[in-house]
Coordinates of C-alpha atoms and ligand atoms in Angstrom, one line a residue:
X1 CA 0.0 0.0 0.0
X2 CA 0.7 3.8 -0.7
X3 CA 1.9 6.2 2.0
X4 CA -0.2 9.4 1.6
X5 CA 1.2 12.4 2.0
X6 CA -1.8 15.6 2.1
X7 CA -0.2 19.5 1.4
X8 CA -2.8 22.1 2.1
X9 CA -1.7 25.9 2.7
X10 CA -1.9 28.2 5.0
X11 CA -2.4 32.4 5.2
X12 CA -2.9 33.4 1.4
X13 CA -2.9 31.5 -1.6
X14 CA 0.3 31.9 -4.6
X15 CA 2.8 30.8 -1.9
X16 CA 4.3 27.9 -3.5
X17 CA 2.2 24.6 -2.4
X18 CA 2.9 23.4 -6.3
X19 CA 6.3 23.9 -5.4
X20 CA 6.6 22.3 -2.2
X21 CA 4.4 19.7 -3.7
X22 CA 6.2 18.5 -6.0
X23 CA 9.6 19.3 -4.2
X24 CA 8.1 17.3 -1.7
X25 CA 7.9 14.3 -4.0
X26 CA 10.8 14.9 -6.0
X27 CA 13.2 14.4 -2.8
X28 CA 11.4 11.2 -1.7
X29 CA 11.6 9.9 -5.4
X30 CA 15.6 10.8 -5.4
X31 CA 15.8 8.6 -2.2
X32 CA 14.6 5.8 -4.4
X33 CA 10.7 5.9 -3.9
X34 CA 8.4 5.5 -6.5
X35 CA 6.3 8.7 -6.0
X36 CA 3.7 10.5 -8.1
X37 CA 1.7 13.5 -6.7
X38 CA -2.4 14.5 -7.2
X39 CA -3.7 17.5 -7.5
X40 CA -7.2 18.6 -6.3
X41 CA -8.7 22.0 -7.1
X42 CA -12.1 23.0 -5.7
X43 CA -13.7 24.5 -8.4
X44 CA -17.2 23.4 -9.8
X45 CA -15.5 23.2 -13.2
X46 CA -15.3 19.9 -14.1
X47 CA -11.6 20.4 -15.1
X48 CA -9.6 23.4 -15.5
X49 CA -10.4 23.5 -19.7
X50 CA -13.0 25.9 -19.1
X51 CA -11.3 28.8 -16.4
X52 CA -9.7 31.9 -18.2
X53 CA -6.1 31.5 -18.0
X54 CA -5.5 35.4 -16.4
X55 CA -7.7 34.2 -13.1
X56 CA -6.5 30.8 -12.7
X57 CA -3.3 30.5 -14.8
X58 CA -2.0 28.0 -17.9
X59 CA -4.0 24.9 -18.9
X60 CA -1.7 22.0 -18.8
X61 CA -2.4 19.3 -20.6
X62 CA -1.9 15.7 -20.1
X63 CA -0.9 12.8 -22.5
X64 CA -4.4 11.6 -21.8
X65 CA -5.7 14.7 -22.7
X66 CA -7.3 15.7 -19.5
X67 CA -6.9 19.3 -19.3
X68 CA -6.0 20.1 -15.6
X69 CA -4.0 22.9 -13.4
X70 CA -0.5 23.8 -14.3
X71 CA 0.7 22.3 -11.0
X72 CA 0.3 18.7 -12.7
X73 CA 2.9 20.6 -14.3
X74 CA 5.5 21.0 -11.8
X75 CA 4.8 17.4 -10.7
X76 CA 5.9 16.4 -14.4
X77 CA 8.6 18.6 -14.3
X78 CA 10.3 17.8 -11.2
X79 CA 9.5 14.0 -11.4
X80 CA 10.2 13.9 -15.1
X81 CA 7.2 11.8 -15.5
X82 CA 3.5 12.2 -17.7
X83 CA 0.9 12.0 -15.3
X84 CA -2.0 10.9 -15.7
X85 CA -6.4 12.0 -16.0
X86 CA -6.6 10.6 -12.2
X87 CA -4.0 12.4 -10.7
X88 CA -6.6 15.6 -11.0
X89 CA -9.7 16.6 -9.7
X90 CA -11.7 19.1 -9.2
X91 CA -15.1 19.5 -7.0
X92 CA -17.3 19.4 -10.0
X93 CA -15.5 16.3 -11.5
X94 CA -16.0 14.5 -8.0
X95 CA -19.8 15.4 -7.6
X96 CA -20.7 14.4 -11.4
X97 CA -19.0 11.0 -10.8
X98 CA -21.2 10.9 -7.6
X99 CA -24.3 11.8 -9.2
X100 CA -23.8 9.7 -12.0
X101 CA -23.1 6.7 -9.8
X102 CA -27.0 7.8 -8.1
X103 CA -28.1 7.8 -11.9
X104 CA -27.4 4.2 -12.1
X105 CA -28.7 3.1 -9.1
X106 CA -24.8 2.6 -8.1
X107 CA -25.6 3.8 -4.4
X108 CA -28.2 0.6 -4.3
X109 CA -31.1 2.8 -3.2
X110 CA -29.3 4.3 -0.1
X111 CA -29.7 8.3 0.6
X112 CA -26.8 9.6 -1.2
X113 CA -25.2 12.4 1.5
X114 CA -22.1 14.6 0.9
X115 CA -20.4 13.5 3.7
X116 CA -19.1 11.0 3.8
X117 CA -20.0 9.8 -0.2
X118 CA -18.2 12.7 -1.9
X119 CA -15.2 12.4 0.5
X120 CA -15.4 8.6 0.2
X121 CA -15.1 9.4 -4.0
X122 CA -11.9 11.4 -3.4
X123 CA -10.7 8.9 -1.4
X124 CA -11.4 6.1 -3.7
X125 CA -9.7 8.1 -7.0
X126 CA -6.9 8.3 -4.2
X127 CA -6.4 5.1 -3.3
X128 CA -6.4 4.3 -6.9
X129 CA -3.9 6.5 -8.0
X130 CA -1.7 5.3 -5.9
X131 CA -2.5 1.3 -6.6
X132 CA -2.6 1.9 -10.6
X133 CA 0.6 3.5 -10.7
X134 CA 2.2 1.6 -7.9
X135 CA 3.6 4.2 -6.0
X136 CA 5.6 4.2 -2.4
X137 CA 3.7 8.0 -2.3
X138 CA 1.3 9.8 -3.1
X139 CA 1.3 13.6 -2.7
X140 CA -2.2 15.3 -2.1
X141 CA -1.8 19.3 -3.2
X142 CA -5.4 20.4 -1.9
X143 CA -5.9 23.7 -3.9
X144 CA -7.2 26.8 -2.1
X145 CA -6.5 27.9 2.1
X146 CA -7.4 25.8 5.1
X147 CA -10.6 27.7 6.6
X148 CA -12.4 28.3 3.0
X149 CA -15.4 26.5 2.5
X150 CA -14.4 25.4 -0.8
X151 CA -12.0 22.6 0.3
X152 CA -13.5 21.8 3.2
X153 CA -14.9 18.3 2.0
X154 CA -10.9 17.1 0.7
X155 CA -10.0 17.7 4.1
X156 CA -12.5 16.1 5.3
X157 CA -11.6 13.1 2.7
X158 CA -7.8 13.9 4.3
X159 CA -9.0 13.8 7.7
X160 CA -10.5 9.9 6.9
X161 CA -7.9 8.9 5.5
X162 CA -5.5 9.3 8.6
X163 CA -8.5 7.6 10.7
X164 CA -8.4 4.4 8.1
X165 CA -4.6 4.7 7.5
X166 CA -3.1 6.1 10.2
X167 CA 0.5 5.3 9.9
X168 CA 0.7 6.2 6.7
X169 CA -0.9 9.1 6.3
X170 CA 1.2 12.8 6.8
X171 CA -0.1 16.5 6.8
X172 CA 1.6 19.5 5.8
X173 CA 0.8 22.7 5.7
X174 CA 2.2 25.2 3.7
X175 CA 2.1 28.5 5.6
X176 CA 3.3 32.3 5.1
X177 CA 5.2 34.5 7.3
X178 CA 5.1 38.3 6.6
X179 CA 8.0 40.8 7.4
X180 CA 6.4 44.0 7.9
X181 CA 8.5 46.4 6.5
X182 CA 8.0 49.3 9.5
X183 CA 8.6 46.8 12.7
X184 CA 11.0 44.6 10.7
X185 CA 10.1 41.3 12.5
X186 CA 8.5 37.9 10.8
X187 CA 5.5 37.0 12.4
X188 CA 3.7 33.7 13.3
X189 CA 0.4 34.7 14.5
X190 CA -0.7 34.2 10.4
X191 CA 0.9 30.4 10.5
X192 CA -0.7 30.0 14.3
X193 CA -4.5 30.9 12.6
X194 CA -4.1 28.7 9.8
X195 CA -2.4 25.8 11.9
X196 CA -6.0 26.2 14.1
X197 CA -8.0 26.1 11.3
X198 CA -6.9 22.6 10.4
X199 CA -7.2 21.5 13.5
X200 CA -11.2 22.5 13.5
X201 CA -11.0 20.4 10.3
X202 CA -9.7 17.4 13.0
X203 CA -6.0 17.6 11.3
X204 CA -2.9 18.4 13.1
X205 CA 0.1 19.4 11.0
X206 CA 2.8 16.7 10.9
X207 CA 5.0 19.3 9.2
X208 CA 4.8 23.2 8.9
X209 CA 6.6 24.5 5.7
X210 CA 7.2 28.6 6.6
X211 CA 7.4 30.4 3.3
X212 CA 9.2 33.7 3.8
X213 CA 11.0 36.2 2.3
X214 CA 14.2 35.2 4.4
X215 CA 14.9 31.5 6.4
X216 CA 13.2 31.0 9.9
X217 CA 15.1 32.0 12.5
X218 CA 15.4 30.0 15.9
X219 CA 13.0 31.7 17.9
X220 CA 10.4 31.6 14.8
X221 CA 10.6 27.9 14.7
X222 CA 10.4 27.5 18.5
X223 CA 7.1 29.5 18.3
X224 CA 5.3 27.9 15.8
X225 CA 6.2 24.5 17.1
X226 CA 4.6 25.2 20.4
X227 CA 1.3 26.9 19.6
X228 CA 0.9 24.6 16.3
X229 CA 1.4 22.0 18.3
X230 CA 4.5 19.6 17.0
X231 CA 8.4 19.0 17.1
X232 CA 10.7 21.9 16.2
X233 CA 12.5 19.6 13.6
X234 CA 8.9 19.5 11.8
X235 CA 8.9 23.4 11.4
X236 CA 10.6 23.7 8.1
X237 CA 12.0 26.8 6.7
X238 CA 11.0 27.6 2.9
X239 CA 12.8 31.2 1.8
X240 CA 12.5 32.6 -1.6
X241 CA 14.3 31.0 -3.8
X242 CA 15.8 32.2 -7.5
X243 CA 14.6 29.1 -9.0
X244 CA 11.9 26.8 -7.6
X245 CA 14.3 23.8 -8.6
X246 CA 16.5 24.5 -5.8
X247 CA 13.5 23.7 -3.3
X248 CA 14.1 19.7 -3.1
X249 CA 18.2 20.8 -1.9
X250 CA 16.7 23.1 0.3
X251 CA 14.2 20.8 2.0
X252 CA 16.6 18.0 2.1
X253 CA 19.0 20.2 4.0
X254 CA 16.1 21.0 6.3
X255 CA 16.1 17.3 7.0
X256 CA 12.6 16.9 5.9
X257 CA 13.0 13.8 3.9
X258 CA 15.0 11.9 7.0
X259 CA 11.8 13.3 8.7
X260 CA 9.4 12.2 6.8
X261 CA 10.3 8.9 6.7
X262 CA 10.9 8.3 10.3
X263 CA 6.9 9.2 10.7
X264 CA 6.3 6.6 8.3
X265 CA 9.1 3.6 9.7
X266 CA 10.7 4.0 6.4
X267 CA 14.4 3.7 5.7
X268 CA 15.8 5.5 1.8
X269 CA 16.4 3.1 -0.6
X270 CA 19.2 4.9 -1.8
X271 CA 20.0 9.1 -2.2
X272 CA 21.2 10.1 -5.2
X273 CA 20.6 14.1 -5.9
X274 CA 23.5 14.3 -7.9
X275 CA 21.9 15.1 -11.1
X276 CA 19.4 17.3 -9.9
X277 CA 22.5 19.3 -7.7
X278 CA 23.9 19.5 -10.9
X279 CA 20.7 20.7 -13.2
X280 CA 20.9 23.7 -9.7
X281 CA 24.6 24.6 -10.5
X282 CA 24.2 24.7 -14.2
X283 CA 21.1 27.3 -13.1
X284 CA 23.4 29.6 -10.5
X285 CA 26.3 29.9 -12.0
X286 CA 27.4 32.8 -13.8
X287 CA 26.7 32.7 -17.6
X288 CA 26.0 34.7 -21.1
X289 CA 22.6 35.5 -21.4
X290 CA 19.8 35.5 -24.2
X291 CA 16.9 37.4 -24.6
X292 CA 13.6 35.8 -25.8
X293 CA 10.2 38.0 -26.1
X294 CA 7.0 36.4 -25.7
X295 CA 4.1 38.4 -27.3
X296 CA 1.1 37.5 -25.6
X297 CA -1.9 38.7 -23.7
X298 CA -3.1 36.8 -20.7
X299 CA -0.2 38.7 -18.6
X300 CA -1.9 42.1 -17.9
X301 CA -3.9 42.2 -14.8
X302 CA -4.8 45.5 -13.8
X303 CA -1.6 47.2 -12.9
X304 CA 0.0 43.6 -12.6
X305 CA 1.7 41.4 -14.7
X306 CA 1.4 38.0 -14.3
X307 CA 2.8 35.2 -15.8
X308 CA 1.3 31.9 -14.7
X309 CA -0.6 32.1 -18.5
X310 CA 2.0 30.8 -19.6
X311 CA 4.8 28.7 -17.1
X312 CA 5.0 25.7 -19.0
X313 CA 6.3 28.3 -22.4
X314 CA 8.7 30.0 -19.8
X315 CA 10.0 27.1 -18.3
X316 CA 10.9 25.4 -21.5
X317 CA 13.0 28.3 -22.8
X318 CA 14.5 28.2 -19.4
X319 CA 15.6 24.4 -19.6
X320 CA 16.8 24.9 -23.5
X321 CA 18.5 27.7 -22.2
X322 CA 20.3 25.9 -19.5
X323 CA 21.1 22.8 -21.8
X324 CA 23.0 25.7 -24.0
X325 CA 24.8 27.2 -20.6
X326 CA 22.6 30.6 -21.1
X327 CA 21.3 32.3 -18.7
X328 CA 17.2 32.9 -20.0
X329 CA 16.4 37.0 -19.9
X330 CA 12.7 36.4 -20.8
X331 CA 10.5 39.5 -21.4
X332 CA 6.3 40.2 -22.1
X333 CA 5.7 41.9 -25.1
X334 CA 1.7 42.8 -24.8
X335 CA 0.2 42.1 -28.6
X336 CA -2.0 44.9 -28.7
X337 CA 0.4 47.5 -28.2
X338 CA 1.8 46.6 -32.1
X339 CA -1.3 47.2 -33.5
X340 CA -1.0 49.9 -34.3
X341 CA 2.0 51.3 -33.8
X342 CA 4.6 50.0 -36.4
X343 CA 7.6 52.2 -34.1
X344 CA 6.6 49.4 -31.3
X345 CA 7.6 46.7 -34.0
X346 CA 11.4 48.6 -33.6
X347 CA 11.7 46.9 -30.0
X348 CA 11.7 43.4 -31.3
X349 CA 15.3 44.4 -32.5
X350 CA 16.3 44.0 -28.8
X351 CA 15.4 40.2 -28.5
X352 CA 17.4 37.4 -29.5
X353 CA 13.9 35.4 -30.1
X354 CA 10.9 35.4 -30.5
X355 CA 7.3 33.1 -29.3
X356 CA 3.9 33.6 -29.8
X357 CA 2.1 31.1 -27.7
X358 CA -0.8 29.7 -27.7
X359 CA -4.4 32.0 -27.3
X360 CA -7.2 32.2 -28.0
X361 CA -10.1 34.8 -29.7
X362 CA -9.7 37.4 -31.9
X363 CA -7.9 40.1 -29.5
X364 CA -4.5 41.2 -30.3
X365 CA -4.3 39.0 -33.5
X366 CA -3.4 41.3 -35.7
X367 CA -0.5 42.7 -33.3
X368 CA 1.0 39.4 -33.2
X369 CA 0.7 39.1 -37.3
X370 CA 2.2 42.1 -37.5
X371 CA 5.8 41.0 -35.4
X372 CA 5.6 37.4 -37.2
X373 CA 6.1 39.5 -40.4
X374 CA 8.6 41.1 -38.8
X375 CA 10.4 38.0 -37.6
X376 CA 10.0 36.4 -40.9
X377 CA 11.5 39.4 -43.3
X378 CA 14.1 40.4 -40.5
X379 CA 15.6 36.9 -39.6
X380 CA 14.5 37.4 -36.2
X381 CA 14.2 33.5 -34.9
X382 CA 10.6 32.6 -34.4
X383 CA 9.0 30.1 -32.6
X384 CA 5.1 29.5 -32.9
X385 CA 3.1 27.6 -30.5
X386 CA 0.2 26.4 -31.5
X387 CA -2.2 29.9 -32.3
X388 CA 1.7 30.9 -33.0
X389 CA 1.8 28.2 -35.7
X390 CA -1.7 29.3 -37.1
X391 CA -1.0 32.8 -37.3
X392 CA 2.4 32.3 -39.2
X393 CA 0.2 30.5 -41.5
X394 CA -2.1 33.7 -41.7
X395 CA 0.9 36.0 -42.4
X396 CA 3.0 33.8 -45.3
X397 CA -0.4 33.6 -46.8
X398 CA -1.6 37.6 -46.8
X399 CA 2.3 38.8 -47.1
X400 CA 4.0 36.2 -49.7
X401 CA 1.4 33.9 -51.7
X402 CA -1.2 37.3 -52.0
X403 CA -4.0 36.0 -50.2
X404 CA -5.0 39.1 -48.9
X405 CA -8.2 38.0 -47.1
X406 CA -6.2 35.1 -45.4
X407 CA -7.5 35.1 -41.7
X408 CA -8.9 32.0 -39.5
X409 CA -12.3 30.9 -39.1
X410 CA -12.2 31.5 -35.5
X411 CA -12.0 35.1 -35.9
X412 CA -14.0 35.7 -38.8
X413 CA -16.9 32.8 -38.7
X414 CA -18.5 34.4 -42.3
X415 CA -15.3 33.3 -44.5
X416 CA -15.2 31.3 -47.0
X417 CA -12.1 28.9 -47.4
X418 CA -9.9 30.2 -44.8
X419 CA -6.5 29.2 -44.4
X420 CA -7.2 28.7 -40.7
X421 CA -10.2 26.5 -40.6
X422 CA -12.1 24.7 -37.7
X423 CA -12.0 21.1 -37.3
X424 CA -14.5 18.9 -39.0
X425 CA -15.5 17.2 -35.5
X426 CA -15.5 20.7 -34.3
X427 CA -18.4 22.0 -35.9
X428 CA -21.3 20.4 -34.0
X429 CA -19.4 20.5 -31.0
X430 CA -19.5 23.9 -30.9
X431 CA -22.7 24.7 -32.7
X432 CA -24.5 22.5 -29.4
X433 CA -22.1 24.9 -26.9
X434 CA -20.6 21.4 -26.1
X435 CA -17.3 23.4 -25.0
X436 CA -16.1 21.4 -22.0
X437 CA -13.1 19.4 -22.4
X438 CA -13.9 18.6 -26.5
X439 CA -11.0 20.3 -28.5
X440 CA -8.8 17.9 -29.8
X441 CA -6.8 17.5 -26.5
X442 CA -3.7 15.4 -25.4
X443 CA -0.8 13.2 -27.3
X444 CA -0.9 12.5 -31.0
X445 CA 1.3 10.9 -33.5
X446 CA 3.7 13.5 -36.0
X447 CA 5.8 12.3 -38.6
X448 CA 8.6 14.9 -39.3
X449 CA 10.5 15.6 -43.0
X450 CA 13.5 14.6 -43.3
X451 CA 15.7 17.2 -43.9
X452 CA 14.3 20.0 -42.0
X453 CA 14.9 21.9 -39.0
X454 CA 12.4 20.0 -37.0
X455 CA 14.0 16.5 -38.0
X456 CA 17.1 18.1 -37.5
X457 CA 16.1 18.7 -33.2
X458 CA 14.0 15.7 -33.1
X459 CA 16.7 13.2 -34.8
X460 CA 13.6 10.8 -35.5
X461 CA 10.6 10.4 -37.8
X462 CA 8.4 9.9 -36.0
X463 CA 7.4 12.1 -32.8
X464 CA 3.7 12.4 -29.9
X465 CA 3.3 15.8 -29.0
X466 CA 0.2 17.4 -27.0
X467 CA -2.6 19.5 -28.6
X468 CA -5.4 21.9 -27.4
X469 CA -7.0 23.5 -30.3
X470 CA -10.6 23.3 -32.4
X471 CA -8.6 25.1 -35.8
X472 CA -5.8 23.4 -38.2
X473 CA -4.3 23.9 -41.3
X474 CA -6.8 24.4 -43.8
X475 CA -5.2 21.7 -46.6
X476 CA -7.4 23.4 -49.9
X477 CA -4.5 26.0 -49.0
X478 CA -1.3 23.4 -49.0
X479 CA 0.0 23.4 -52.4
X480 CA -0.1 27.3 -53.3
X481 CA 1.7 28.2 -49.9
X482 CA 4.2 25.0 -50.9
X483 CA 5.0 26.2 -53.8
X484 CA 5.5 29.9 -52.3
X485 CA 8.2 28.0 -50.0
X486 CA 6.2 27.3 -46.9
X487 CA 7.7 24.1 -45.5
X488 CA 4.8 21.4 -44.1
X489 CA 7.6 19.3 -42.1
X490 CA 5.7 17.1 -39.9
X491 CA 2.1 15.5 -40.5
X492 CA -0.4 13.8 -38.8
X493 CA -0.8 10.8 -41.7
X494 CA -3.9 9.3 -40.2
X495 CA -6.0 12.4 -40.2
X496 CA -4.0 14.4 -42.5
X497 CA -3.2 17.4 -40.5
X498 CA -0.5 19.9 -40.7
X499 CA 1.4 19.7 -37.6
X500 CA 4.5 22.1 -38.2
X501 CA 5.8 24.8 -40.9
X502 CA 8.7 25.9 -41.2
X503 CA 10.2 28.7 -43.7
X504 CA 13.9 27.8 -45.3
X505 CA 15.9 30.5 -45.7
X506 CA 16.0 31.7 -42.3
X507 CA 17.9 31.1 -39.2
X508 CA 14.7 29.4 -37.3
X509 CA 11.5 30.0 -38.2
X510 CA 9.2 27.1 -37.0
X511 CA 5.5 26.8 -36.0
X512 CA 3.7 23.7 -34.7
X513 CA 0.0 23.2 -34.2
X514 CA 1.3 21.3 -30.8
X515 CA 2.0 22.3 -27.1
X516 CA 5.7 21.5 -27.2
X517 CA 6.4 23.2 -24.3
X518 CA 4.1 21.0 -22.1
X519 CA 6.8 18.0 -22.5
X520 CA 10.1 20.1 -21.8
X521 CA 11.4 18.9 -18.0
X522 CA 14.9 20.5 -17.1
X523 CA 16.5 17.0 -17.1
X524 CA 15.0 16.5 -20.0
X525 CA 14.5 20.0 -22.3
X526 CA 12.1 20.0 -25.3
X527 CA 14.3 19.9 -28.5
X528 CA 12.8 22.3 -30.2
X529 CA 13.3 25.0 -28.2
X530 CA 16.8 23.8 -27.7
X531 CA 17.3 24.7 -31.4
X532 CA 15.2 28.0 -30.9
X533 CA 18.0 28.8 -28.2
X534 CA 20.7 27.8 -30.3
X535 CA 19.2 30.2 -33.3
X536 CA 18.6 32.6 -31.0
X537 CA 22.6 32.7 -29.4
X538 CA 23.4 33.0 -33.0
X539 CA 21.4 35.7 -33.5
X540 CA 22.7 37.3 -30.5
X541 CA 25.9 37.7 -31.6
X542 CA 25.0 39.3 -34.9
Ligands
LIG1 N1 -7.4 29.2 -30.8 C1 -6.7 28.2 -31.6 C2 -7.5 26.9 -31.8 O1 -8.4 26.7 -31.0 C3 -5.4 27.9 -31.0 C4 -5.4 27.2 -29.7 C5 -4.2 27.3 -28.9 O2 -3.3 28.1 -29.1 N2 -4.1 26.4 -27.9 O3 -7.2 26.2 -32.6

C-alpha cells in the first residue's frame, strides 16, 4: 500500500504549495521511492479546460488529454514523468461522478449524503492513483487555504484517510510569514491561525513548511512549534528561492526527507541528488545571457503582470536555455500594443527570439501578425506555438502567396475557405455549446520531413506531441503556400493534419500546431526549443 502524503496551505494563496508539492515528492523519489503526486482544485468546473487562464493560470495538458491545473505541471517537471487524467480533480469532477453513480442506481437505493459519499469518492480516485501506478507516495496538493469553505470536504476526505490509515498518512501545511516592513520582525500569528484552522477540520500538521522572504530563525521555529502543536524539527523553513528547482536541496537540508520517513518507519532506498544538484549549478552559475520575447496577452492584470498564463512556455526556454549554458532574460511583449504602432515593432530588434504562444479569440491577433512579419522578413528566430503556428500560416499567406483575405475561421466565422479552418468534428461540437473538455486535446502521433529543422532537433521520424486546439491547417491552401516556400515538415498521416511549418531560408522560423512546451522537464529539455536557443545565441551575436 501507498503512504499518503496531504499539502494544504496556509495564510494566502500563490505561496508555493505546487512547489513544495512537487519538491516534496521529487526528494522522496531521489531517495529511491516511486512517487507520483495529485492535485485537487475545488472548483465546480469539471476540469480546468473551461477557467480563463489570467484568473486561474496556464491549462496543462496531459498525454491523456485531461486538461487540468499547471501544477500537474510541476509534478511532471520535477519528477520527469507524464501524469496521468486521475492524478486531477476538481469538485465538479468528483460530484458528477457521484451523481452519475446515483443515476445508475450505483448507491443501491441508499440516501446519497455529501459527507461522507463525496469524500469517500476522493478517497477512492486516491487510493487508486496510488494502486494503478504503484507508488511508495502519493502527494495530495489540496488547492485553495485551510478555513475556506471550498475545500473543506478534501479535508474532510484527508481527515478519513488518517483515521483508516493512520500510519501512513502525513499532513503538511504550507504557511506564510510576513516581514512587515516598519517593525521589521516575521511574524507567526498568520501560520498559528491557519495551523487552528486545520485542526477545527480534526488535522494536526505533521510538518509546517514557513514560506518567507528570508529562512526562519530560531525563535520563529520554536514559536510555531509550540502553539501549532509539534516538534521543532517538523517546522521547516521555505525562503524565496531564484529558481523553484532548488527547493528539493533546500528541504533536504532541512532534514525533511529523514523526517518524513521516520513518521512513516521508512528507511531511503538509496539518495542520489546528484543530477538534480547538478541541473541547480548549471542554473546559478554565472553565464551569457539571451533574450527571448513572448508576445502574448493573458499577462496584464490590472496594474500587474502576471505570468502563470504561460509557465509551461517560460520554463521550456528556461531548460533549453540551460542545456545551452545561457542564462534565460525572458521578457512580455503585450500584442496589442503593435497594432497599431509600427515604431513598437522597432523593439523586437532588442530580443534574440521570439514566441507567440498559444491564445485564443480574436484580440491582439493582428498585433502578433504584425511582429511574425517582422520576424520572418528580418531573420529574427521565431518560434510558434500552437495559435503561434496558425497565425504564421495567416501571415505567409496575406504577405508572400497574395491571399490578402487570409484570416482564421475562429476570428472571422463568415469566411469562405480560410487558411485557418475549424476542425470537421469541431463544428457540432460547438454549434451544441458542447465546449467542455472537447478540442482535440492530449498526445498525438507527428511524422517529421527529413531534412528540416524539426528532423534536425528531433533526430527521429516519427514524434507524440500534445494538442489543445478546435482550428488546423486548412489543406485546400497546401499546395499554393508549398510552392511559395512554406515548408509542411511534420504530418499527422492518419488524419491528414499539418502539424509544423517551417520557412527555409531563415535562421529558425518554426510553427507547430502542438504544445511542445508541455513536454520540456529540465533534465530532460524539449528539443525544439533547444534549437530556438541555439538560433537565438546565434542571433545574438549578430
Ligand atoms: N485558438 C486556436 C484553436 O483553437 C489555438 C489554440 C491554442 O493556441 N491552444 O485552434
Amino acid at each position: 500500500m501507498s503512504n499518503y502524503i496531504f499539502v494544504a496551505g496556509g495564510v494566502m494563496s500563490s505561496v508555493g504549495k505546487g512547489a513544495s508539492t512537487a519538491s516534496i515528492a521529487k526528494m522522496l523519489e531521489s531517495r529511491g521511492f516511486k512517487t507520483t503526486a495529485v492535485k485537487i482544485d475545488p472548483y465546480i468546473n469539471v476540469d480546468a479546460g473551461t477557467m480563463n487562464p489570467i484568473e486561474h493560470g496556464e491549462v496543462f495538458v496531459t498525454d491523456d488529454g485531461t486538461e487540468c491545473d499547471q501544477d500537474i505541471g510541476n509534478y511532471e517537471r520535477f519528477l520527469n514523468q507524464d501524469i496521468g487524467s486521475d492524478n486531477y480533480m476538481t469538485t465538479g469532477g468528483v460530484y458528477l461522478s457521484v451523481i452519475q453513480k446515483e443515476r445508475n442506481l450505483g448507491f443501491d437505493g441508499k440516501c446519497v449524503e455529501v459527507v461522507p459519499d463525496i469524500p469517500n469518492e476522493v478517497i477512492s480516485r486516491i487510493k487508486k492513483v496510488g494502486k494503478n501506478t504503484k507508488s511508495d507516495f502519493v502527494l495530495i496538493e489540496i488547492g485553495g487555504t485551510v478555513g475556506e469553505y471550498q475545500n473543506q470536504l478534501f479535508l474532510e476526505a484527508a481527515r478519513m484517510m488518517k483515521l483508516q490509515h493512520p500510519k501512513k498518512t502525513l499532513f503538511v501545511l504550507v504557511t506564510y510569514l510576513p516581514t512587515i516592513k516598519t517593525i521589521g520582525e516575521m511574524k507567526t500569528k498568520p501560520t498559528q491561525t491557519s495551523a487552528r484552522l486545520l485542526n477545527e477540520a480534526g488535522i494536526q500538521a505533521d510538518f509546517i513548511l514557513g514560506r518567507a522572504s528570508v529562512p526562519l530563525d530560531e525563535p520563529r521555529k520554536r514559536k510555531i512549534s509550540i502553539f501549532c502543536n509539534l516538534d521543532q524539527k517538523d517546522v521547516i523553513s521555505a525562503p524565496d528561492v531564484d529558481s523553484i528547482y532548488e527547493i528539493p536541496l533546500n528541504f533536504e537540508k532541512e532534514g525533511l526527507g529523514g523526517r518524513i520517513l521516520k513518521k512513516l518507519n521508512l528507511k531511503s532506498k538509496k539518495k542520489n541528488f546528484e543530477e538534480w544538484e547538478n541541473l541547480v549549478a548549471t542554473i546559478k552559475k554565472e553565464k551569457p545571457s539571451v533574450k527571448i520575447g513572448i508576445v502574448g496577452k493573458y499577462f496584464e492584470s490590472g496594474e500587474f503582470s502576471l505570468t502563470d498564463a504561460y509557465i509551461s512556455v517560460i520554463e521550456a526556454v528556461k531548460h533549453a536555455c540551460w542545456a545551452n549554458n545561457r542564462e534565460p532574460v525572458i521578457e512580455w511583449l503585450s500584442a496589442q500594443k503593435f497594432e497599431n504602432n509600427d515604431e513598437y515593432l522597432e523593439k523586437i530588434k532588442g530580443y534574440d527570439g521570439i514566441i507567440v504562444p498559444g491564445g485564443f479569440g480574436v484580440r491582439g491577433i493582428e498585433g502578433k501578425i504584425k511582429v511574425i512579419k517582422y520576424c520572418r522578413e528580418n531573420k529574427v528566430p521565431y518560434f510558434g506555438l500552437c495559435l503561434g503556428m496558425q497565425l504564421a500560416t495567416i501571415e505567409f499567406a496575406r504577405n508572400v502567396c497574395g491571399i490578402k483575405e487570409a484570416t482564421s475561421r475562429e476570428f472571422d466565422s463568415s469566411i469562405k475557405d480560410p487558411v485557418i479552418d475549424i476542425m470537421e468534428e469541431q463544428k457540432s461540437l460547438l454549434k451544441n455549446k458542447d465546449y467542455g473538455g472537447t478540442m482535440r486535446l492530449g498526445s498525438w502521433e507527428c511524422s517529421i520531413k527529413q531534412g528540416t529543422k524539426s528532423f534536425k532537433a528531433y533526430g527521429k521520424e516519427t514524434i507524440q506531441e500534445r494538442h489543445r486546439h478546435r482550428y488546423e491547417f486548412n489543406n485546400n491552401h497546401r499546395k499554393i503556400l508549398e510552392k511559395n516556400g512554406l515548408v509542411l515538415a511534420g504530418l499527422n498521416n492518419t488524419k491528414d493534419l499539418v502539424e509544423i511549418i517551417e520557412l527555409k531560408n531563415h535562421p529558425f522560423f518554426v510553427g507547430v500546431q502542438f504544445h511542445p512546451e508541455l513536454k520540456s522537464r529540465p533534465l530532460a529539455p524539449h528539443p525544439l526549443f533547444v534549437e530556438f536557443i541555439k538560433a537565438s545565441i546565434a542571433n545574438a551575436h549578430l
